[in-house]
Amino acid sequence: MSFVLAGLCLLLVACASPTPNIRNGPLPKPTPSANELAQGEKLYNANCAVCHGVKAVGTAQGPTFIDVIYEPNHHADAAFVLAVQRGVMAHHWKFGDMPPQPQVTIDEVRLITAYVRSLQQAAGIK
């Protein structure tokens, strides 16, 4: 009898304990370290700046990322990964299609994206 009662108590405690509600959206991303942002800037400058400009301000060859069109709610981080892997047909710009960038790894895209997001945040784009 005490075994059943102990089991029932454990069940009640487990059910009463708060559980994380994953339906409220994704977990917040960790803030990139200064080292990760520096790596992202270096990778961005080596692979992206020729078209998207130093500090992501755009050029005659590619659009700026400092624009609400590229804010996280419109273009999620995964969009940057897909753009690098697959390329992108022109749809928000007049610069022509973006070709795939096979020399850039997914881990490098994540660092580049963190750097671009930091520039956007500094410009008030969230």
mmCIF file of C-alpha atoms in Angstrom:
data_model
loop_
_atom_site.group_PDB
_atom_site.id
_atom_site.type_symbol
_atom_site.label_atom_id
_atom_site.label_comp_id
_atom_site.label_asym_id
_atom_site.label_seq_id
_atom_site.Cartn_x
_atom_site.Cartn_y
_atom_site.Cartn_z
ATOM 1 C CA MET A 1 0.000 0.000 0.000
ATOM 2 C CA SER A 2 2.795 2.456 0.891
ATOM 3 C CA PHE A 3 4.528 1.603 -2.407
ATOM 4 C CA VAL A 4 1.376 2.554 -4.350
ATOM 5 C CA LEU A 5 0.946 5.700 -2.280
ATOM 6 C CA ALA A 6 4.592 6.725 -2.873
ATOM 7 C CA GLY A 7 4.181 6.125 -6.599
ATOM 8 C CA LEU A 8 0.999 8.181 -6.665
ATOM 9 C CA CYS A 9 2.752 11.037 -4.822
ATOM 10 C CA LEU A 10 5.631 10.993 -7.327
ATOM 11 C CA LEU A 11 3.179 11.059 -10.203
ATOM 12 C CA LEU A 12 1.311 14.017 -8.705
ATOM 13 C CA VAL A 13 4.566 15.920 -8.124
ATOM 14 C CA ALA A 14 5.748 15.220 -11.662
ATOM 15 C CA CYS A 15 2.453 16.365 -13.143
ATOM 16 C CA ALA A 16 2.352 19.491 -11.017
ATOM 17 C CA SER A 17 5.922 20.503 -11.900
ATOM 18 C CA PRO A 18 6.115 23.192 -14.542
ATOM 19 C CA THR A 19 7.413 21.989 -17.878
ATOM 20 C CA PRO A 20 8.889 24.152 -20.587
ATOM 21 C CA ASN A 21 6.308 25.237 -23.121
ATOM 22 C CA ILE A 22 8.001 24.774 -26.489
ATOM 23 C CA ARG A 23 4.888 25.949 -28.292
ATOM 24 C CA ASN A 24 5.736 29.565 -27.488
ATOM 25 C CA GLY A 25 8.498 29.632 -30.063
ATOM 26 C CA PRO A 26 12.117 28.632 -30.374
ATOM 27 C CA LEU A 27 14.575 28.914 -27.544
ATOM 28 C CA PRO A 28 16.573 32.136 -27.602
ATOM 29 C CA LYS A 29 19.890 31.896 -29.403
ATOM 30 C CA PRO A 30 23.029 32.385 -27.381
ATOM 31 C CA THR A 31 24.679 35.743 -27.931
ATOM 32 C CA PRO A 32 27.731 35.294 -30.169
ATOM 33 C CA SER A 33 31.050 35.967 -28.489
ATOM 34 C CA ALA A 34 33.342 38.770 -29.615
ATOM 35 C CA ASN A 35 35.627 36.109 -31.104
ATOM 36 C CA GLU A 36 32.760 34.574 -33.106
ATOM 37 C CA LEU A 37 31.743 38.003 -34.417
ATOM 38 C CA ALA A 38 35.351 38.737 -35.410
ATOM 39 C CA GLN A 39 35.533 35.398 -37.225
ATOM 40 C CA GLY A 40 32.212 36.155 -38.918
ATOM 41 C CA GLU A 41 33.451 39.571 -40.042
ATOM 42 C CA LYS A 42 36.631 38.062 -41.484
ATOM 43 C CA LEU A 43 34.644 35.389 -43.333
ATOM 44 C CA TYR A 44 32.092 37.945 -44.518
ATOM 45 C CA ASN A 45 34.831 40.207 -45.873
ATOM 46 C CA ALA A 46 36.489 37.285 -47.677
ATOM 47 C CA ASN A 47 33.295 35.821 -49.185
ATOM 48 C CA CYS A 48 30.473 38.369 -49.221
ATOM 49 C CA ALA A 49 31.764 41.946 -49.155
ATOM 50 C CA VAL A 50 32.675 42.034 -52.845
ATOM 51 C CA CYS A 51 28.948 42.009 -53.682
ATOM 52 C CA HIS A 52 27.213 42.985 -50.430
ATOM 53 C CA GLY A 53 29.703 45.662 -49.372
ATOM 54 C CA VAL A 54 31.897 46.205 -46.348
ATOM 55 C CA LYS A 55 29.680 46.273 -43.237
ATOM 56 C CA ALA A 56 26.870 44.824 -45.430
ATOM 57 C CA VAL A 57 25.899 48.203 -46.921
ATOM 58 C CA GLY A 58 25.546 46.819 -50.464
ATOM 59 C CA THR A 59 27.290 47.616 -53.739
ATOM 60 C CA ALA A 60 26.372 47.972 -57.396
ATOM 61 C CA GLN A 61 26.661 44.154 -57.528
ATOM 62 C CA GLY A 62 24.545 43.134 -54.553
ATOM 63 C CA PRO A 63 22.006 44.374 -52.019
ATOM 64 C CA THR A 64 22.586 45.653 -48.535
ATOM 65 C CA PHE A 65 21.666 43.426 -45.600
ATOM 66 C CA ILE A 66 21.043 46.536 -43.481
ATOM 67 C CA ASP A 67 17.419 46.647 -44.496
ATOM 68 C CA VAL A 68 14.201 45.424 -42.886
ATOM 69 C CA ILE A 69 13.770 43.027 -45.826
ATOM 70 C CA TYR A 70 16.570 40.932 -44.290
ATOM 71 C CA GLU A 71 15.394 41.177 -40.681
ATOM 72 C CA PRO A 72 15.182 37.813 -38.875
ATOM 73 C CA ASN A 73 11.362 37.748 -39.035
ATOM 74 C CA HIS A 74 11.414 38.009 -42.824
ATOM 75 C CA HIS A 75 14.627 36.171 -43.730
ATOM 76 C CA ALA A 76 15.484 33.679 -41.000
ATOM 77 C CA ASP A 77 19.067 32.564 -40.486
ATOM 78 C CA ALA A 78 18.290 29.414 -42.470
ATOM 79 C CA ALA A 79 17.651 31.618 -45.525
ATOM 80 C CA PHE A 80 21.299 32.666 -45.446
ATOM 81 C CA VAL A 81 22.394 29.017 -45.325
ATOM 82 C CA LEU A 82 20.151 28.123 -48.246
ATOM 83 C CA ALA A 83 21.293 31.146 -50.255
ATOM 84 C CA VAL A 84 24.915 30.109 -49.872
ATOM 85 C CA GLN A 85 24.213 26.449 -50.630
ATOM 86 C CA ARG A 86 21.747 26.861 -53.506
ATOM 87 C CA GLY A 87 22.082 30.429 -54.696
ATOM 88 C CA VAL A 88 19.082 32.755 -54.987
ATOM 89 C CA MET A 89 17.039 34.008 -57.894
ATOM 90 C CA ALA A 90 16.678 37.776 -57.830
ATOM 91 C CA HIS A 91 13.463 38.755 -56.087
ATOM 92 C CA HIS A 92 14.146 41.695 -53.740
ATOM 93 C CA TRP A 93 16.775 43.358 -55.874
ATOM 94 C CA LYS A 94 17.839 44.326 -59.385
ATOM 95 C CA PHE A 95 21.344 42.868 -59.199
ATOM 96 C CA GLY A 96 20.708 39.515 -60.854
ATOM 97 C CA ASP A 97 20.806 36.038 -59.350
ATOM 98 C CA MET A 98 23.190 35.117 -56.543
ATOM 99 C CA PRO A 99 25.193 32.007 -57.433
ATOM 100 C CA PRO A 100 25.844 29.280 -54.834
ATOM 101 C CA GLN A 101 28.986 29.762 -52.761
ATOM 102 C CA PRO A 102 30.250 26.184 -52.284
ATOM 103 C CA GLN A 103 33.524 27.328 -50.723
ATOM 104 C CA VAL A 104 31.616 28.538 -47.622
ATOM 105 C CA THR A 105 30.715 25.849 -45.075
ATOM 106 C CA ILE A 106 27.526 25.812 -43.005
ATOM 107 C CA ASP A 107 29.523 26.614 -39.846
ATOM 108 C CA GLU A 108 31.076 29.577 -41.651
ATOM 109 C CA VAL A 109 27.634 30.765 -42.804
ATOM 110 C CA ARG A 110 26.478 30.681 -39.185
ATOM 111 C CA LEU A 111 29.387 32.899 -38.150
ATOM 112 C CA ILE A 112 28.765 35.235 -41.090
ATOM 113 C CA THR A 113 25.059 35.406 -40.244
ATOM 114 C CA ALA A 114 25.825 36.245 -36.609
ATOM 115 C CA TYR A 115 28.070 39.075 -37.821
ATOM 116 C CA VAL A 116 25.384 40.384 -40.219
ATOM 117 C CA ARG A 117 22.761 40.178 -37.463
ATOM 118 C CA SER A 118 25.031 42.211 -35.183
ATOM 119 C CA LEU A 119 25.276 44.907 -37.874
ATOM 120 C CA GLN A 120 21.511 44.876 -38.287
ATOM 121 C CA GLN A 121 20.951 45.205 -34.535
ATOM 122 C CA ALA A 122 23.390 48.119 -34.390
ATOM 123 C CA ALA A 123 21.281 49.785 -37.114
ATOM 124 C CA GLY A 124 18.055 49.167 -35.161
ATOM 125 C CA ILE A 125 16.849 46.190 -37.226
ATOM 126 C CA LYS A 126 15.658 43.407 -34.976
#
